[in-house]
Amino acid sequence: MDASLWDRITGTQSDPQEWVVIAAGVLALAAIVPHAVWRLSRNAITIAHEGGHGLVALLMGRRLDGIRLHSDTSGLTVSRGKPTGLGMVLTAAAGYTAPPLLGLGGAALLGEGHITLLLWLATALLIVMLVMIRNAYGVLTVVVTGGTFLLVSWLTGPQVQAAFAYVVVWFLLLGGVRPAFELQSKRRRGGAGDSDADQLARLTHVPAAMWFFFFHAVSLCSLLGGGRWLLGL
């Protein structure tokens, strides 16, 4: 890799002004709170969710057969390996925790001024994930998302890159909170009987309610810690 390009990726950039950070958070909320907008923007959370399942499955030595993303913002990650044990538990637990933890990691990078590095890492992860996508809608979703990161990384100036990066990280932190509450609501209405929480309950003999508590604890603590980094507290 060219030395100047490497320096550009790994170097630090100036923090944006405080109003940009706050405006980015407001914009992220605007993509999460209204139901009509959330039906579209939730696709990005699904990418992170299924990507989390897939990454942990590989790290646990499981064989990843493929990932499917659907237009209703649901998804499916299929892996092969031992059907019980720690590897399967961590793989199942990785979905709902992946978006907020990715947001927390992104906030840590932004807190150190690594805006360009964040954008390139996100692009690289999306390219790797694209190889494992097994349906047309999933390919379209990941290509559009990855293309957006790539275009912002290559064609825009530092101020636009910074604003975009802060919107993305705020979105992961804030958007990572909502899905677990939505799943709980759906289960109360008799749906989602084979959710991640139910699978974890069968694997560990720990009630699904405790796994929901775990999902909420991870997302809310990530939001609190990541928000403090983003706001420079």
Coordinates of C-alpha atoms in Angstrom, one line a residue:
M1 CA 0.0 0.0 0.0
D2 CA 1.2 3.5 -0.9
A3 CA 2.8 5.2 2.2
S4 CA 0.7 8.4 1.7
L5 CA -2.5 6.4 1.5
W6 CA -1.6 4.4 4.6
D7 CA -0.8 7.6 6.5
R8 CA -4.2 9.0 5.4
I9 CA -6.0 6.0 6.7
T10 CA -4.3 5.6 10.0
G11 CA -3.7 9.3 10.8
T12 CA -5.9 11.4 12.9
Q13 CA -8.3 14.1 11.9
S14 CA -9.6 17.2 13.7
D15 CA -12.7 16.8 15.8
P16 CA -15.8 18.5 14.3
Q17 CA -17.4 21.4 16.1
E18 CA -19.7 20.5 18.9
W19 CA -22.8 21.5 17.0
V20 CA -21.9 19.0 14.2
V21 CA -21.8 16.2 16.8
I22 CA -25.1 17.2 18.3
A23 CA -26.7 17.7 14.8
A24 CA -25.5 14.2 13.8
G25 CA -27.2 12.7 16.8
V26 CA -30.4 14.5 16.0
L27 CA -30.2 13.3 12.4
A28 CA -29.7 9.7 13.6
L29 CA -32.7 10.0 15.8
A30 CA -34.7 11.2 12.9
A31 CA -33.8 8.0 11.1
I32 CA -34.9 5.9 14.1
V33 CA -37.9 7.3 15.8
P34 CA -40.5 7.8 12.9
H35 CA -41.8 4.4 12.1
A36 CA -42.0 5.0 8.3
V37 CA -38.3 6.0 8.2
W38 CA -37.3 3.2 10.6
R39 CA -38.7 0.6 8.2
L40 CA -36.0 1.6 5.7
S41 CA -33.1 2.6 8.0
R42 CA -33.5 -0.6 10.0
N43 CA -31.9 -2.4 7.1
A44 CA -28.5 -1.0 8.3
I45 CA -29.1 -2.4 11.8
T46 CA -30.0 -5.8 10.2
I47 CA -26.7 -5.8 8.3
A48 CA -24.8 -5.2 11.6
H49 CA -27.0 -7.8 13.4
E50 CA -26.4 -10.6 10.9
G51 CA -22.8 -9.6 10.4
G52 CA -22.3 -10.0 14.2
H53 CA -23.7 -13.6 14.0
G54 CA -21.5 -14.4 11.1
L55 CA -18.3 -12.9 12.5
V56 CA -18.6 -14.6 15.9
A57 CA -19.5 -17.9 14.1
L58 CA -16.2 -17.8 12.2
L59 CA -14.3 -16.8 15.3
M60 CA -15.7 -19.8 17.1
G61 CA -14.6 -22.1 14.4
R62 CA -18.0 -22.7 12.9
R63 CA -18.5 -23.0 9.1
L64 CA -20.5 -20.0 7.8
D65 CA -22.8 -21.1 5.0
G66 CA -24.3 -17.8 4.2
I67 CA -26.3 -14.7 5.2
R68 CA -29.7 -13.6 3.9
L69 CA -31.2 -10.1 4.3
H70 CA -34.9 -9.6 3.6
S71 CA -37.0 -6.6 2.6
D72 CA -39.0 -6.7 5.9
T73 CA -35.6 -6.0 7.6
S74 CA -35.4 -9.5 9.0
G75 CA -32.3 -11.7 8.3
L76 CA -30.9 -15.1 8.6
T77 CA -27.3 -16.3 9.2
V78 CA -26.7 -20.1 8.7
S79 CA -23.6 -21.7 10.2
R80 CA -22.6 -25.3 10.8
G81 CA -20.9 -26.8 13.8
K82 CA -21.6 -28.2 17.2
P83 CA -25.3 -27.4 17.9
T84 CA -24.6 -26.7 21.6
G85 CA -21.8 -25.3 23.7
L86 CA -20.1 -21.9 24.1
G87 CA -19.5 -21.3 20.4
M88 CA -23.2 -21.6 19.6
V89 CA -24.2 -19.5 22.6
L90 CA -21.8 -16.7 21.6
T91 CA -23.0 -16.9 18.0
A92 CA -26.6 -16.6 19.0
A93 CA -25.9 -13.8 21.4
A94 CA -23.9 -11.7 18.9
G95 CA -26.9 -10.5 16.8
Y96 CA -28.6 -8.0 19.1
T97 CA -25.4 -6.9 20.7
A98 CA -23.4 -6.3 17.5
P99 CA -24.9 -2.9 16.5
P100 CA -24.4 -1.2 19.8
L101 CA -21.0 -2.7 20.3
L102 CA -20.0 -1.6 16.8
G103 CA -21.3 1.8 17.7
L104 CA -19.2 1.8 20.9
G105 CA -16.1 0.8 19.0
G106 CA -16.8 3.5 16.4
A107 CA -17.2 6.1 19.2
A108 CA -13.8 5.0 20.6
L109 CA -12.2 5.6 17.2
L110 CA -13.9 8.9 16.7
G111 CA -12.8 9.9 20.2
E112 CA -9.2 9.4 19.1
G113 CA -9.7 11.3 15.8
H114 CA -9.6 8.3 13.5
I115 CA -12.4 9.3 11.2
T116 CA -10.9 8.0 8.0
L117 CA -9.9 4.7 9.6
L118 CA -13.5 4.2 10.8
L119 CA -14.9 4.7 7.3
W120 CA -12.4 2.4 5.7
L121 CA -12.9 -0.3 8.3
A122 CA -16.6 -0.2 7.8
T123 CA -16.2 -0.5 4.1
A124 CA -13.8 -3.4 4.5
L125 CA -16.3 -5.2 6.8
L126 CA -19.1 -4.7 4.3
I127 CA -17.0 -6.1 1.4
V128 CA -16.2 -9.2 3.4
M129 CA -19.9 -9.6 4.4
L130 CA -20.9 -9.2 0.7
V131 CA -19.1 -12.5 -0.1
M132 CA -21.4 -14.4 2.3
I133 CA -24.7 -12.9 1.1
R134 CA -27.0 -15.4 -0.5
N135 CA -29.9 -13.4 -1.8
A136 CA -30.5 -10.6 -4.3
Y137 CA -32.0 -8.1 -1.8
G138 CA -29.1 -8.7 0.6
V139 CA -26.6 -8.0 -2.1
L140 CA -28.4 -4.8 -3.1
T141 CA -28.5 -3.6 0.5
V142 CA -24.9 -4.3 1.3
V143 CA -23.7 -2.9 -2.1
V144 CA -25.6 0.4 -1.5
T145 CA -24.4 0.7 2.1
G146 CA -20.8 -0.1 1.2
G147 CA -20.9 2.1 -1.9
T148 CA -22.0 5.0 0.3
F149 CA -19.1 4.5 2.7
L150 CA -16.7 4.2 -0.2
L151 CA -17.9 7.4 -2.0
V152 CA -17.8 9.4 1.2
S153 CA -14.3 8.1 1.9
W154 CA -12.9 9.0 -1.5
L155 CA -14.9 11.9 -2.8
T156 CA -15.7 14.2 0.1
G157 CA -13.7 16.5 2.3
P158 CA -12.8 16.1 6.0
Q159 CA -15.8 18.0 7.3
V160 CA -18.3 15.9 5.3
Q161 CA -16.5 12.7 6.3
A162 CA -16.6 13.7 10.0
A163 CA -20.3 14.5 9.9
F164 CA -21.1 11.3 8.1
A165 CA -19.0 9.2 10.5
Y166 CA -20.7 10.8 13.5
V167 CA -24.2 10.1 12.1
V168 CA -23.3 6.5 11.4
V169 CA -22.0 5.9 15.0
W170 CA -24.9 7.7 16.6
F171 CA -27.2 5.6 14.5
L172 CA -25.6 2.4 15.6
L173 CA -25.7 3.4 19.3
L174 CA -29.3 4.7 19.2
G175 CA -30.6 2.3 16.7
G176 CA -29.1 -0.6 18.6
V177 CA -31.5 0.0 21.5
R178 CA -34.8 -0.3 19.6
P179 CA -34.7 -3.9 18.1
A180 CA -34.7 -5.8 21.4
F181 CA -37.8 -3.8 22.6
E182 CA -39.5 -4.5 19.3
L183 CA -38.8 -8.2 19.7
Q184 CA -40.2 -8.2 23.2
S185 CA -43.4 -6.5 22.0
K186 CA -43.7 -9.0 19.1
R187 CA -43.3 -12.0 21.5
R188 CA -46.0 -10.6 23.8
R189 CA -48.3 -10.7 20.8
G190 CA -47.5 -14.3 20.2
G191 CA -44.9 -13.9 17.5
A192 CA -41.2 -14.5 17.1
G193 CA -41.3 -17.8 18.9
D194 CA -37.8 -18.8 17.6
S195 CA -36.0 -15.5 18.3
D196 CA -32.4 -15.2 19.4
A197 CA -33.5 -14.9 23.0
D198 CA -35.6 -18.2 22.7
Q199 CA -32.7 -20.0 21.1
L200 CA -30.4 -18.8 23.9
A201 CA -32.9 -19.9 26.5
R202 CA -32.9 -23.4 25.0
L203 CA -29.1 -23.5 24.8
T204 CA -28.4 -22.3 28.3
H205 CA -31.6 -23.0 30.2
V206 CA -31.6 -19.4 31.2
P207 CA -35.0 -17.7 30.7
A208 CA -35.5 -15.6 27.6
A209 CA -36.3 -12.7 29.9
M210 CA -32.8 -12.7 31.2
W211 CA -31.4 -12.7 27.7
F212 CA -33.6 -9.7 26.9
F213 CA -32.1 -8.0 30.0
F214 CA -28.7 -8.8 28.7
F215 CA -29.5 -7.3 25.3
H216 CA -30.9 -4.1 26.9
A217 CA -27.9 -3.8 29.3
V218 CA -25.4 -4.0 26.4
S219 CA -27.3 -1.5 24.2
L220 CA -28.0 1.0 26.9
C221 CA -24.5 0.8 28.4
S222 CA -23.0 1.2 24.9
L223 CA -25.1 4.2 24.2
L224 CA -24.1 5.8 27.5
G225 CA -20.4 5.1 27.1
G226 CA -20.3 5.8 23.4
G227 CA -22.4 9.0 23.8
R228 CA -19.9 10.3 26.3
W229 CA -17.0 9.7 23.9
L230 CA -18.8 11.4 21.1
L231 CA -19.7 14.4 23.1
G232 CA -16.1 14.6 24.5
L233 CA -17.2 14.1 28.1

